[in-house]
Coordinates of C-alpha atoms in Angstrom, one line a residue:
M237 CA 71.2 84.6 -2.1
T238 CA 68.4 85.6 0.2
E239 CA 68.8 88.6 2.5
T240 CA 67.2 88.5 5.9
L241 CA 65.9 91.9 7.0
A242 CA 66.1 92.7 10.7
A243 CA 62.8 93.2 12.5
P244 CA 62.0 96.9 12.7
R245 CA 62.6 98.5 16.1
T246 CA 59.5 99.4 18.1
D247 CA 59.0 103.1 18.8
R248 CA 58.8 102.7 22.5
E249 CA 57.6 106.3 22.9
A250 CA 54.4 105.5 20.9
L251 CA 53.4 102.4 23.0
P252 CA 50.5 102.9 25.4
V253 CA 50.9 103.2 29.1
E254 CA 48.2 102.7 31.7
L255 CA 47.2 105.9 33.6
V256 CA 46.3 105.5 37.2
D257 CA 44.7 107.5 40.0
D258 CA 46.3 108.2 43.4
A259 CA 45.4 104.7 44.6
G260 CA 46.9 103.0 41.6
R261 CA 43.6 102.2 39.9
A262 CA 43.6 102.2 36.1
I263 CA 41.8 105.3 34.7
G264 CA 42.9 105.4 31.1
A265 CA 45.8 105.2 28.7
C266 CA 48.0 107.4 26.6
P267 CA 51.3 107.0 24.7
V268 CA 54.6 106.9 26.6
S269 CA 55.7 110.2 25.1
R270 CA 52.6 112.0 26.4
A271 CA 52.8 110.5 29.9
H272 CA 56.4 111.9 30.2
R273 CA 55.7 115.4 29.1
P274 CA 55.7 118.0 31.9
P275 CA 54.1 118.0 34.4
G276 CA 53.9 114.2 33.8
L277 CA 50.8 112.0 34.0
L278 CA 50.7 109.4 36.8
H279 CA 51.1 106.0 35.1
R280 CA 51.9 102.3 35.9
A281 CA 55.6 101.3 35.5
F282 CA 57.8 98.5 36.8
S283 CA 61.4 98.3 38.0
V284 CA 63.2 95.0 38.1
L285 CA 66.1 94.3 40.4
L286 CA 67.8 90.9 40.1
F287 CA 70.0 89.4 42.8
D288 CA 72.6 86.7 42.4
G289 CA 73.3 83.9 44.8
T290 CA 75.6 86.1 47.0
G291 CA 73.0 88.8 47.4
R292 CA 74.5 91.3 44.9
V293 CA 72.2 93.3 42.7
L294 CA 72.5 93.8 38.9
L295 CA 72.6 97.4 37.8
Q296 CA 72.6 98.8 34.3
R297 CA 73.9 102.0 33.0
R298 CA 71.2 103.4 30.8
A299 CA 72.1 103.9 27.1
A300 CA 72.9 107.3 25.8
V301 CA 69.9 107.2 23.5
K302 CA 67.4 106.8 26.3
T303 CA 64.8 109.6 26.2
R304 CA 64.8 109.9 30.0
F305 CA 67.8 109.9 32.4
P306 CA 70.4 108.6 29.8
L307 CA 73.8 107.3 31.0
L308 CA 72.7 107.1 34.6
W309 CA 73.0 103.9 36.6
A310 CA 69.7 102.3 37.4
N311 CA 68.1 99.0 38.5
T312 CA 68.4 95.9 36.3
C313 CA 65.6 97.1 33.9
C314 CA 62.5 99.2 33.8
G315 CA 59.4 99.6 31.7
H316 CA 55.7 100.0 31.4
P317 CA 53.1 97.2 31.2
A318 CA 50.5 97.8 28.5
P319 CA 47.1 98.7 29.8
G320 CA 45.7 95.6 31.5
E321 CA 48.9 93.6 31.1
S322 CA 50.4 91.7 34.1
V323 CA 53.3 93.7 35.6
V324 CA 55.4 90.5 36.1
D325 CA 54.7 89.3 32.6
A326 CA 55.7 92.7 31.1
A327 CA 58.8 92.8 33.3
A328 CA 59.9 89.3 32.1
V329 CA 59.6 90.4 28.5
R330 CA 61.6 93.6 29.1
L331 CA 64.3 91.8 31.0
D332 CA 64.8 89.6 28.0
Q333 CA 64.8 92.5 25.6
E334 CA 67.2 94.7 27.5
L335 CA 69.6 92.1 28.9
G336 CA 68.9 88.8 27.3
L337 CA 68.0 87.3 30.7
T338 CA 65.3 85.2 32.1
A339 CA 64.5 84.7 35.8
D340 CA 61.5 83.8 38.0
L341 CA 60.1 87.2 39.0
V342 CA 57.8 88.3 41.8
E343 CA 56.3 91.6 42.7
A344 CA 57.9 93.0 45.9
G345 CA 56.1 96.2 46.5
V346 CA 55.0 99.5 44.9
F347 CA 55.8 103.2 45.4
R348 CA 55.0 106.5 43.7
Y349 CA 57.6 109.0 42.6
H350 CA 57.9 112.2 40.5
A351 CA 61.3 113.2 38.9
E352 CA 62.2 115.7 36.3
D353 CA 65.1 115.0 33.8
H354 CA 66.5 118.5 33.3
G355 CA 68.7 117.3 30.4
S356 CA 65.8 116.1 28.3
G357 CA 62.9 118.2 29.7
R358 CA 60.9 115.0 30.3
V359 CA 59.3 113.8 33.5
E360 CA 58.8 110.6 35.3
H361 CA 55.5 110.4 37.4
E362 CA 55.1 106.7 38.1
W363 CA 53.2 104.2 40.2
D364 CA 56.2 101.9 40.2
H365 CA 55.9 98.2 40.9
V366 CA 59.2 96.7 42.2
V367 CA 59.8 93.3 40.8
I368 CA 62.6 91.0 42.0
G369 CA 64.2 87.7 41.0
T370 CA 67.3 85.7 41.5
L371 CA 69.6 85.0 38.6
D372 CA 70.9 81.4 38.9
G373 CA 73.0 81.4 35.8
G374 CA 73.5 83.0 32.5
Q375 CA 75.4 86.2 31.6
P376 CA 73.7 89.4 30.7
R377 CA 73.7 90.0 26.9
P378 CA 72.8 93.7 26.9
D379 CA 71.1 95.4 23.9
P380 CA 73.4 98.4 23.3
T381 CA 70.4 100.6 22.3
E382 CA 69.1 100.1 25.9
V383 CA 72.1 99.4 28.1
A384 CA 75.5 101.1 28.1
D385 CA 77.1 98.9 30.8
F386 CA 76.2 96.7 33.7
A387 CA 77.6 95.8 37.1
W388 CA 77.0 93.5 40.1
V389 CA 77.0 95.5 43.3
Q390 CA 76.4 94.6 47.0
P391 CA 73.4 96.5 48.3
D392 CA 75.3 98.2 51.1
A393 CA 78.0 99.4 48.7
L394 CA 75.3 100.8 46.4
R395 CA 73.6 102.7 49.3
M396 CA 77.0 104.4 50.0
R397 CA 77.4 105.3 46.3
L398 CA 73.9 106.7 46.2
C399 CA 74.8 109.0 49.1
D400 CA 78.2 109.9 47.8
D401 CA 77.3 110.5 44.1
P402 CA 73.5 110.7 43.7
R403 CA 73.8 112.4 40.3
S404 CA 75.2 109.3 38.7
Y405 CA 72.1 107.3 39.6
S406 CA 68.5 107.3 38.5
P407 CA 66.2 109.2 41.0
W408 CA 64.1 106.1 41.6
L409 CA 66.9 103.6 42.3
G410 CA 67.1 104.2 46.1
Q411 CA 63.4 103.4 46.6
V412 CA 63.6 100.4 44.3
L413 CA 66.7 99.1 46.3
D414 CA 65.0 99.5 49.7
I415 CA 61.8 97.7 48.6
A416 CA 63.7 94.9 46.7
D417 CA 66.3 94.3 49.4
E418 CA 63.7 94.0 52.1
A419 CA 61.6 91.6 50.1
Y420 CA 64.7 89.5 49.1
H421 CA 65.8 89.1 52.7
R422 CA 62.2 88.1 53.7
V423 CA 62.2 85.4 51.0
E424 CA 65.9 84.3 51.4
G425 CA 65.9 84.9 55.2

């Protein structure tokens, strides 16, 4: 009998991220772990938010093993493109890795934020590209090392939850939702 060995897991903290200047222009690279050490280095990231046919958004609760903001509710998935990699291409790969989903994705906008995770001591300082798509079918098949739970939520209900209980949500989610929802309504309008 032949045993099949599982592919080794990638150490995501060792992967390179693209450092950017205040205008979002590439200026170098460093490992993920270095970019997230205080005070944080400004780097390129993406946040995907998927919609369904009724306009709900797909949220994930980040797994407990996440190195930054574990167990908080966040957008569908997040990540970092490799230096020089297309944001949309990187987002499509990450969407499949985290949730086993595919969708046609488009960039909706960009914003910059800085947030400290007091629990881990790590920092997010990101030039964040918001990427949206519509899920026309298929069910999320979350990787439990990435995603603890998922839920479909109406954007207005999510806004109320963000106001009522902000500590249960990632610090970037509100800005992602605003950019994504505006772009979705422009396209679907």
